[in-house]
Amino acid sequence: MTNKTFLSIGEAMIEMAVVGPDTYRRGFAGDTFNTAWYLAKLLPADWSVKYFSGLGVDAASSEMREFAKSSGIDMAPAREVAEKTVGLYMIHLDGGERSFSYWRSDSAARQMAGDVDYMTERFMEADVLFFSGISLAVVLPEHRAAFLEAIGKARAAGKTTIFDPNQRLRLWKDQTEMSDAISDAAKVSEIILPSFDEEQQFYGDTSPEATIERYFAAGVNTVIVKNGPGLVTAQTKGEAPITVQPNIVENVVDTTAAGDSFNAGFCAALLQGADLAGAIASGAELAGKVVTSHGALVNDAV
């Protein structure tokens, strides 16, 4: 049996989470890494889940590789950047509300696209490539065009390219830079998973249907518009649009990784033959379980 490869692309970071007064627990997380973590549990044995990023050769990078391995994620594709290390973020709690501090501006992940030939080879080895707007923001601006060109070559070669815009304006120089990069990423994406609140805020979309039409015009084949607890609206070119109502979750504890886990549940179902509505329902079901527990990586959800 020939294994298929799902390659998730982006930045995995050290997470420091509050567990008591002046006490933090170290973990590892990041949007596309979270998706890979859930997919490693959801996909059958004939799939390999791999992660492409930039990592150092220091102790922190080695520990991240070991954590990924123990979670079923192969980080062998990650580019080694000897003089750098992994990024870090700290979670702050104030009456139950979360805020974050980041140390990532000089992380190894920013150099992930620094060797174009190496990157292109890793992308061409995969069957499915998954990346996000945060992946784009992390890549050094001077490497971004080459990064997207490599994604585009993979799509042209028949690979499935999946993109979650996941737009975080604070990571970009300004909204124009972010919007231009998101638009360029859509042009090389087969499937896109935008969130309507972001599309409405940054592009003025008046409805999920407007979001779908805009991404169709960019060359995307299938658009799934997430809308928090509201209807998910989706369409594949040439087919009728559909809507799926996620189950309403009453006991929401922590929405961290809600979108990341939705993406994992959706992709896992779609890659195993589910139709679009069924894949959306699977993504929503997993996200609904994840938000009832603390943290990004919830073992009991899968």
Short mmCIF file of C-alpha atoms in Angstrom, two decimals, residues 43 64 221:
data_model
loop_
_atom_site.label_atom_id
_atom_site.label_comp_id
_atom_site.label_asym_id
_atom_site.label_seq_id
_atom_site.Cartn_x
_atom_site.Cartn_y
_atom_site.Cartn_z
CA LEU A 43 -6.39 10.01 9.07
CA MET A 64 9.64 20.27 19.25
CA ASN A 221 -12.29 25.57 -7.12
#
